[in-house]
Tab-separated table of C-alpha atoms in Angstrom:
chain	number	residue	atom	x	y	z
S	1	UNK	CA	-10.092	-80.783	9.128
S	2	UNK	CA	-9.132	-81.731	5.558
S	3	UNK	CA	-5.713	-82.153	4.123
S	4	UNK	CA	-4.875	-80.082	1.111
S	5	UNK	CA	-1.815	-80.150	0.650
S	6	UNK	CA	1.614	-82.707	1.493
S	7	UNK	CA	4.880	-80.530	2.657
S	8	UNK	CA	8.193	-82.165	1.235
S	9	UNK	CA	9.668	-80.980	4.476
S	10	UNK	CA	12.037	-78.656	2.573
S	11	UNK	CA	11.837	-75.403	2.973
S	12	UNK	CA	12.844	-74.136	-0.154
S	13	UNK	CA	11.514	-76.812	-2.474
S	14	UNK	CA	7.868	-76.167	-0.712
S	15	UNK	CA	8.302	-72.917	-1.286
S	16	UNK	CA	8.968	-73.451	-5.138
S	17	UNK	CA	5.729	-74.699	-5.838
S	18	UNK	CA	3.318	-74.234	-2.573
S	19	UNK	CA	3.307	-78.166	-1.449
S	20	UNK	CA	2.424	-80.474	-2.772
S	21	UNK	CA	-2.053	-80.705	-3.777
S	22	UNK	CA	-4.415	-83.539	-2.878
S	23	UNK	CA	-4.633	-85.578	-6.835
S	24	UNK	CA	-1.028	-84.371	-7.953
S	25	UNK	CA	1.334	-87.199	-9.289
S	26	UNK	CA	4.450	-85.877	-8.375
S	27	UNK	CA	7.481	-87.163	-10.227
S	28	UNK	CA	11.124	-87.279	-8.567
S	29	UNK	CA	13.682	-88.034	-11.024
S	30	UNK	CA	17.739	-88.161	-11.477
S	31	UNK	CA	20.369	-89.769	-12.940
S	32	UNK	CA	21.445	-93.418	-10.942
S	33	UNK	CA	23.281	-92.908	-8.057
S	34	UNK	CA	21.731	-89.256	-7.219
S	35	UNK	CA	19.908	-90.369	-4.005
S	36	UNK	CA	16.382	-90.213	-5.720
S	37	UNK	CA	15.428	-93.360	-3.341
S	38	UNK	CA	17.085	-91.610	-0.453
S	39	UNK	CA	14.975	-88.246	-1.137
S	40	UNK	CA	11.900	-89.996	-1.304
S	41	UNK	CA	12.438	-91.613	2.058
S	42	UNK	CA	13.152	-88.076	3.937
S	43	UNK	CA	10.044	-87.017	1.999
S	44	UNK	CA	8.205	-90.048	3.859
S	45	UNK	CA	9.808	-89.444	6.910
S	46	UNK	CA	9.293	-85.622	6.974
S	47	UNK	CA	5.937	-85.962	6.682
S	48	UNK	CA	5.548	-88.196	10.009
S	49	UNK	CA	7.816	-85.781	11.668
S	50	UNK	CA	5.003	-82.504	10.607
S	51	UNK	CA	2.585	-84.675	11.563
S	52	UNK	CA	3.656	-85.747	15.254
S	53	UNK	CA	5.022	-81.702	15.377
S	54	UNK	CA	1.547	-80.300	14.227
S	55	UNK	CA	-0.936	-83.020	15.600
S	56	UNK	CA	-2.307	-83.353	12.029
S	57	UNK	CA	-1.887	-87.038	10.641
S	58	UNK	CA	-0.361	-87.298	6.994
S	59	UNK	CA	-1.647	-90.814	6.193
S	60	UNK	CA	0.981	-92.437	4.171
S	61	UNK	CA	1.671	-95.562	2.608
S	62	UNK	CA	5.220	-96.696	1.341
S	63	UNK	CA	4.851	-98.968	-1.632
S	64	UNK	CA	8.972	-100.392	-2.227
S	65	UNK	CA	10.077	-102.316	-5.092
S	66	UNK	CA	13.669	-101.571	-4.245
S	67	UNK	CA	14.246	-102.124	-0.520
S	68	UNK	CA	13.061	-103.988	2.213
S	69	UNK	CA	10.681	-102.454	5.019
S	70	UNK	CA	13.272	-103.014	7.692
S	71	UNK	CA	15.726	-100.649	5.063
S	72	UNK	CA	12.604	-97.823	4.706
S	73	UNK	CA	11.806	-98.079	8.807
S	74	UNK	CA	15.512	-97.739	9.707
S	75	UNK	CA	15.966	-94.634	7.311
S	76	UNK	CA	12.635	-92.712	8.835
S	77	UNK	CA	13.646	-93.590	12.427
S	78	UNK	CA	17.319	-92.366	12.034
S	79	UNK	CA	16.015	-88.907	10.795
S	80	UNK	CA	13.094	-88.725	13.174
S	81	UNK	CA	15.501	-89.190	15.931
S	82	UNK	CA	17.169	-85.904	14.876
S	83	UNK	CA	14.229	-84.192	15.186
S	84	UNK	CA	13.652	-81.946	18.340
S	85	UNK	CA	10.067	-82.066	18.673
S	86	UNK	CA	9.954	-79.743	21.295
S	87	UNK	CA	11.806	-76.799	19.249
S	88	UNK	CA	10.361	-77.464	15.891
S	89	UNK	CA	14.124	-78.437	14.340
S	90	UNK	CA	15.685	-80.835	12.381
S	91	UNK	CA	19.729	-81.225	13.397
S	92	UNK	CA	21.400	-83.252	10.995
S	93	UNK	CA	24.575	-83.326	13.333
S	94	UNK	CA	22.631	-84.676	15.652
S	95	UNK	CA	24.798	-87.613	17.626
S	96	UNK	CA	23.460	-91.197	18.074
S	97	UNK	CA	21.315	-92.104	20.355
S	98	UNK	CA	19.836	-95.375	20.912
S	99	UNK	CA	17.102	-93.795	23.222
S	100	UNK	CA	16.575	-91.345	20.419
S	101	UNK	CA	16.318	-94.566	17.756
S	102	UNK	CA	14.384	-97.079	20.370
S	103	UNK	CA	12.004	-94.125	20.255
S	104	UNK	CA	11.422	-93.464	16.913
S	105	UNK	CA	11.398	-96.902	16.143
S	106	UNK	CA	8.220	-97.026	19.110
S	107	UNK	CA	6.388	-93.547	17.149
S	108	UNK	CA	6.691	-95.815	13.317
S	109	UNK	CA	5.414	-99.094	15.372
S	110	UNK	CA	2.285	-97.397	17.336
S	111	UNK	CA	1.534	-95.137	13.585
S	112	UNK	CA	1.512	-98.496	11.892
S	113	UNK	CA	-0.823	-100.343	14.488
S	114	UNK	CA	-3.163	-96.857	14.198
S	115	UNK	CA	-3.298	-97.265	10.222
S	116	UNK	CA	-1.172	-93.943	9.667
S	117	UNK	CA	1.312	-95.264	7.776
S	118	UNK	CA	1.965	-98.410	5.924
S	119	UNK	CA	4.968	-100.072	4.361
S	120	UNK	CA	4.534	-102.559	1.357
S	121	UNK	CA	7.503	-103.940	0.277
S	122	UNK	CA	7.266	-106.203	-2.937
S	123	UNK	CA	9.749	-107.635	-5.540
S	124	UNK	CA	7.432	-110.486	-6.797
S	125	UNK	CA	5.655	-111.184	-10.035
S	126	UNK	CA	2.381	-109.547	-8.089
S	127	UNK	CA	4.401	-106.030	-7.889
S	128	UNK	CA	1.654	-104.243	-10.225
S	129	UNK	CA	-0.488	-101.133	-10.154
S	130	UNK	CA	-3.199	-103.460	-9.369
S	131	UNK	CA	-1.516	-104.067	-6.156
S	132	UNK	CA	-0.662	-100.977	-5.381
S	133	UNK	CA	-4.600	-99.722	-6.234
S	134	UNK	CA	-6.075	-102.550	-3.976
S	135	UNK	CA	-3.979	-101.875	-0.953
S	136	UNK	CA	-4.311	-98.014	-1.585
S	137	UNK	CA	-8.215	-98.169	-1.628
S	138	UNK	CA	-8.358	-100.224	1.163
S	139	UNK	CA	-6.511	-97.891	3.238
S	140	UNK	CA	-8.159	-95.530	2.403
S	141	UNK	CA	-11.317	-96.825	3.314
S	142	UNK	CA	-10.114	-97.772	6.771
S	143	UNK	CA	-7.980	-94.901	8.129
S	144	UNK	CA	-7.335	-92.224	5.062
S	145	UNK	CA	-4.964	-92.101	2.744
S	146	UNK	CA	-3.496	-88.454	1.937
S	147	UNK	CA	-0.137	-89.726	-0.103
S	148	UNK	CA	1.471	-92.722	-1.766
S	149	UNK	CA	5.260	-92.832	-1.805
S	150	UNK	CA	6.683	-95.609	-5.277
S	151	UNK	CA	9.585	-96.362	-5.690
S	152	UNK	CA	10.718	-96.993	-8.496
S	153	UNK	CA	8.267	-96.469	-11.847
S	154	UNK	CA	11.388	-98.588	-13.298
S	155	UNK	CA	10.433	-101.617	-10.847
S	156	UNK	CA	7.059	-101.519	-11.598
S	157	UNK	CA	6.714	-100.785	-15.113
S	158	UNK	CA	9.433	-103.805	-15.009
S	159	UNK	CA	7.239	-105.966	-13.080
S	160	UNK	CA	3.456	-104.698	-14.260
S	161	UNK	CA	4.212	-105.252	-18.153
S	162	UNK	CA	1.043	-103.558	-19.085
S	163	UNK	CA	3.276	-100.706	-20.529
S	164	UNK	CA	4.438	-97.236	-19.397
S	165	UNK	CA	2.479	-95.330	-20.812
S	166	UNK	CA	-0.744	-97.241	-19.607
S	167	UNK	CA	0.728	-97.507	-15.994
S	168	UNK	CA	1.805	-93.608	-15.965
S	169	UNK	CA	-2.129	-92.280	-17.024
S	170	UNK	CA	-3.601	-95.145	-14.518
S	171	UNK	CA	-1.552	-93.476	-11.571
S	172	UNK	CA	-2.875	-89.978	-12.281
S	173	UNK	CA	-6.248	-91.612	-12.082
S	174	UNK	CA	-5.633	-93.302	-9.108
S	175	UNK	CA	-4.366	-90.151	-7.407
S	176	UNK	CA	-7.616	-88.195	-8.341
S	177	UNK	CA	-9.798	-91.215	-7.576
S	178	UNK	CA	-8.857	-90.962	-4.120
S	179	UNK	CA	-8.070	-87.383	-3.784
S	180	UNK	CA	-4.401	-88.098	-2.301
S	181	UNK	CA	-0.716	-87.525	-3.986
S	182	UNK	CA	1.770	-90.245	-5.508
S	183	UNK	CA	5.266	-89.207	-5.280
S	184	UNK	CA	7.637	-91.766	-7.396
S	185	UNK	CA	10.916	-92.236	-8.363
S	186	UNK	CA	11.845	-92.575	-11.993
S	187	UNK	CA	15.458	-92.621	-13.497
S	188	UNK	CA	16.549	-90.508	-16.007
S	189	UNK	CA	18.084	-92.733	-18.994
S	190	UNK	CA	20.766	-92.042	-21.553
S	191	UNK	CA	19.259	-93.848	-24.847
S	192	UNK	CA	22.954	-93.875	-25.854
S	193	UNK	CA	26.456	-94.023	-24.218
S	194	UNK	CA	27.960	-91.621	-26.134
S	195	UNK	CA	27.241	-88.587	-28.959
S	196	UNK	CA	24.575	-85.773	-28.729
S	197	UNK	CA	21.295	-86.947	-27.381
S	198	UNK	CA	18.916	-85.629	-24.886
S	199	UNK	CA	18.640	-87.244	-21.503
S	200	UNK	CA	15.201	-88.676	-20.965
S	201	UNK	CA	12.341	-89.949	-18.602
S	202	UNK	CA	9.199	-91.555	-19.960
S	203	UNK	CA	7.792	-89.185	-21.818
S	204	UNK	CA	4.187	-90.269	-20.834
S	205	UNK	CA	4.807	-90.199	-17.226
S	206	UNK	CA	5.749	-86.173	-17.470
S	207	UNK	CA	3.115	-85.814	-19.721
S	208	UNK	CA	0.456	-86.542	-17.593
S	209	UNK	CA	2.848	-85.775	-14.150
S	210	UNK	CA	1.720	-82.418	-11.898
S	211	UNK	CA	5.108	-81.977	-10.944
S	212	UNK	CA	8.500	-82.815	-12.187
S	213	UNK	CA	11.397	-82.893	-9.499
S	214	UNK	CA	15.146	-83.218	-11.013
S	215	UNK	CA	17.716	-84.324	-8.656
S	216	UNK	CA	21.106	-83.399	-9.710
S	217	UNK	CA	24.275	-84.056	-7.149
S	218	UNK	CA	26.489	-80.876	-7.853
S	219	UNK	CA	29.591	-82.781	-6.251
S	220	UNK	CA	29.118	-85.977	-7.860
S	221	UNK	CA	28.885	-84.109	-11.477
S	222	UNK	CA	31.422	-80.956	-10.815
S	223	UNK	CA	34.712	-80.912	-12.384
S	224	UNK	CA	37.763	-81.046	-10.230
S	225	UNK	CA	38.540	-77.039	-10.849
S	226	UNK	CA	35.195	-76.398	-9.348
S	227	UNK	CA	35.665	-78.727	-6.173
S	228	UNK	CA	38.894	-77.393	-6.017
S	229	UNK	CA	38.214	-73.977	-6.150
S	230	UNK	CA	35.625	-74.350	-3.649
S	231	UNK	CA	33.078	-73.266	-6.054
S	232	UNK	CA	30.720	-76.343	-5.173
S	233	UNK	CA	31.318	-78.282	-1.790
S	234	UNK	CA	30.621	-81.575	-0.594
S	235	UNK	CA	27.080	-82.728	-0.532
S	236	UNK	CA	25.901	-79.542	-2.935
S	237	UNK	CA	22.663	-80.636	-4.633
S	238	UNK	CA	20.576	-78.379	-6.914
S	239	UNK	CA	16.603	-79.564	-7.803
S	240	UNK	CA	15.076	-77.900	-10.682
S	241	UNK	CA	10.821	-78.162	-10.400
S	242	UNK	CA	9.050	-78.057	-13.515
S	243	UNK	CA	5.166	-78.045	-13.794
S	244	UNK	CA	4.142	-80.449	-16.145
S	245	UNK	CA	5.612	-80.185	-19.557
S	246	UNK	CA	5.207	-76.488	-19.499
S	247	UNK	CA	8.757	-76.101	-18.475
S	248	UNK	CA	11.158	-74.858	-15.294
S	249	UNK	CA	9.246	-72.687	-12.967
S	250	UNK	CA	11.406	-73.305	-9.519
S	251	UNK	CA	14.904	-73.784	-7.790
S	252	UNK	CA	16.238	-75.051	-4.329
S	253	UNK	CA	19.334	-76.184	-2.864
S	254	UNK	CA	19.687	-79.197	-0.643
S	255	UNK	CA	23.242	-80.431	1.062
S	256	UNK	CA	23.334	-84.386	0.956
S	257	UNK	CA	25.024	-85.218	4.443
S	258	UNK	CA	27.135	-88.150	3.658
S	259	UNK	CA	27.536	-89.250	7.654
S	260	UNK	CA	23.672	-89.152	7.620
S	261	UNK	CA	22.743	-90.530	4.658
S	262	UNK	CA	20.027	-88.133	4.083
S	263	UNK	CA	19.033	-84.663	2.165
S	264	UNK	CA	18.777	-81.410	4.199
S	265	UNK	CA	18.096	-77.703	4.098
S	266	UNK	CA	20.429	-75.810	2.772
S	267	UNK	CA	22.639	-74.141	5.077
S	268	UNK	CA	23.106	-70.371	3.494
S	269	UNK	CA	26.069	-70.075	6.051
S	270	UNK	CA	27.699	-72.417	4.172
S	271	UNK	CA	28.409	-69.789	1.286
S	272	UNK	CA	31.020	-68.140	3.506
């Protein structure tokens, strides 16, 4: 059977746009400090949880110009040892186990040795989109390739030097070459410290982007009325999906669990 389509293993943001298609170049961008890195990694990690829950292998590859592959391991086995496999749920107050984390960390071992996922961690001169294309095709010539996680365009465009706007078309290319998705990170900048002026993202890399995911931490940005007022509570995230350049077409709330580190549903209880 042939994969269509990559779930972001949120509820609400899958249902914004229908998952994610075989060739899109998904975009996930915030401000610094937003957790873009973080909700890339539960991205990652949700899909080898849907995968082990559904029998249907997501082949992924993890391409990481920010942290090592001990950092991006840890992160997937900590929420994949919060899943309950055997009632389909995701507990985010799940307690520590080190049973729990020995086996996750045994799942990510055996789906690396059986080519269904792969971490590349690089913050050398050789950190290109050549490298990334090489290792890519390859995989996907020996076990399948359905979706390449990057993070960060920042790193790479830093360490390629071939140009943004070059590297941003060459991904979408890549991603239809081989029929499979890239999901990256990409900061949004402030040209200027202060004054009117319009928060921005390489404008090539929406341009020619599927999908453009905005990360926006409501209780990092709120005011202190609003916090204190209750109005927006701790962890509070909004994500605003736009298709392309042809502006917003989709909404979702995620809660940011500090003691987990991680992004979650939405709890709509948590209105009360």
């Amino acid at each position: 059977m042939t994969r269509k389509y990559i779930t972001t293993g949120f509820v609400d943001l899958d249902k914004s746009f229908g998952g994610i298609k075989m060739g899109d170049l998904v975009v996930l961008a915030s401000r610094p400090g937003m957790g873009k890195s973080t909700l890339l990694a539960n991205i990652f990690a949700n899909n080898i949880i849907e995968s082990k829950a559904k029998s249907f292998p997501a082949h992924c590859a993890y391409f990481s110009f920010e942290h090592n592959t001990y950092k991006v391991l840890a992160d997937a086995a900590s929420r994949i040892s919060k899943f309950h496999f055997w009632a389909g749920i995701l507990n985010k107050d799940e307690l520590y186990s080190e049973q729990k984390m020995n086996n996750a960390n045994e799942m990510l071992d055996k789906l690396q040795q059986e080519g269904q996922i792969g971490i590349y961690e690089n913050d050398g001169p050789d950190a290109t989109l050549f490298y990334i294309a090489l290792n890519a095709a390859e995989r996907k010539y020996k076990y399948g390739l359905d979706v390449i996680f990057i993070d960060s365009f920042h790193m790479l465009a830093l360490y390629d030097g071939s140009g943004k706007n070059i590297i941003a078309s060459r991904l979408k290319q890549l991603a239809k070459k081989l029929d499979m998705a890239i999901i990256l990170t990409a900061p949004i900048e402030r040209p200027h410290r202060y004054g009117d002026c319009l928060e921005n993202i390489n404008l090539q890399l929406v341009r020619v982007a599927d999908k453009i995911i905005f990360l926006r931490r409501l209780d990092v940005t709120a005011t202190d009325r609003e916090l204190l007022r209750g109005d927006i509570k701790r962890g509070d995230s909004a994500i605003t999906i736009m298709k392309n350049v042809g502006g917003s077409y989709g909404y979702a709330k995620v809660c940011f669990d500090y003691g987990n580190g991680g992004f979650f549903d939405y709890q709509k209880e948590n209105n009360d």
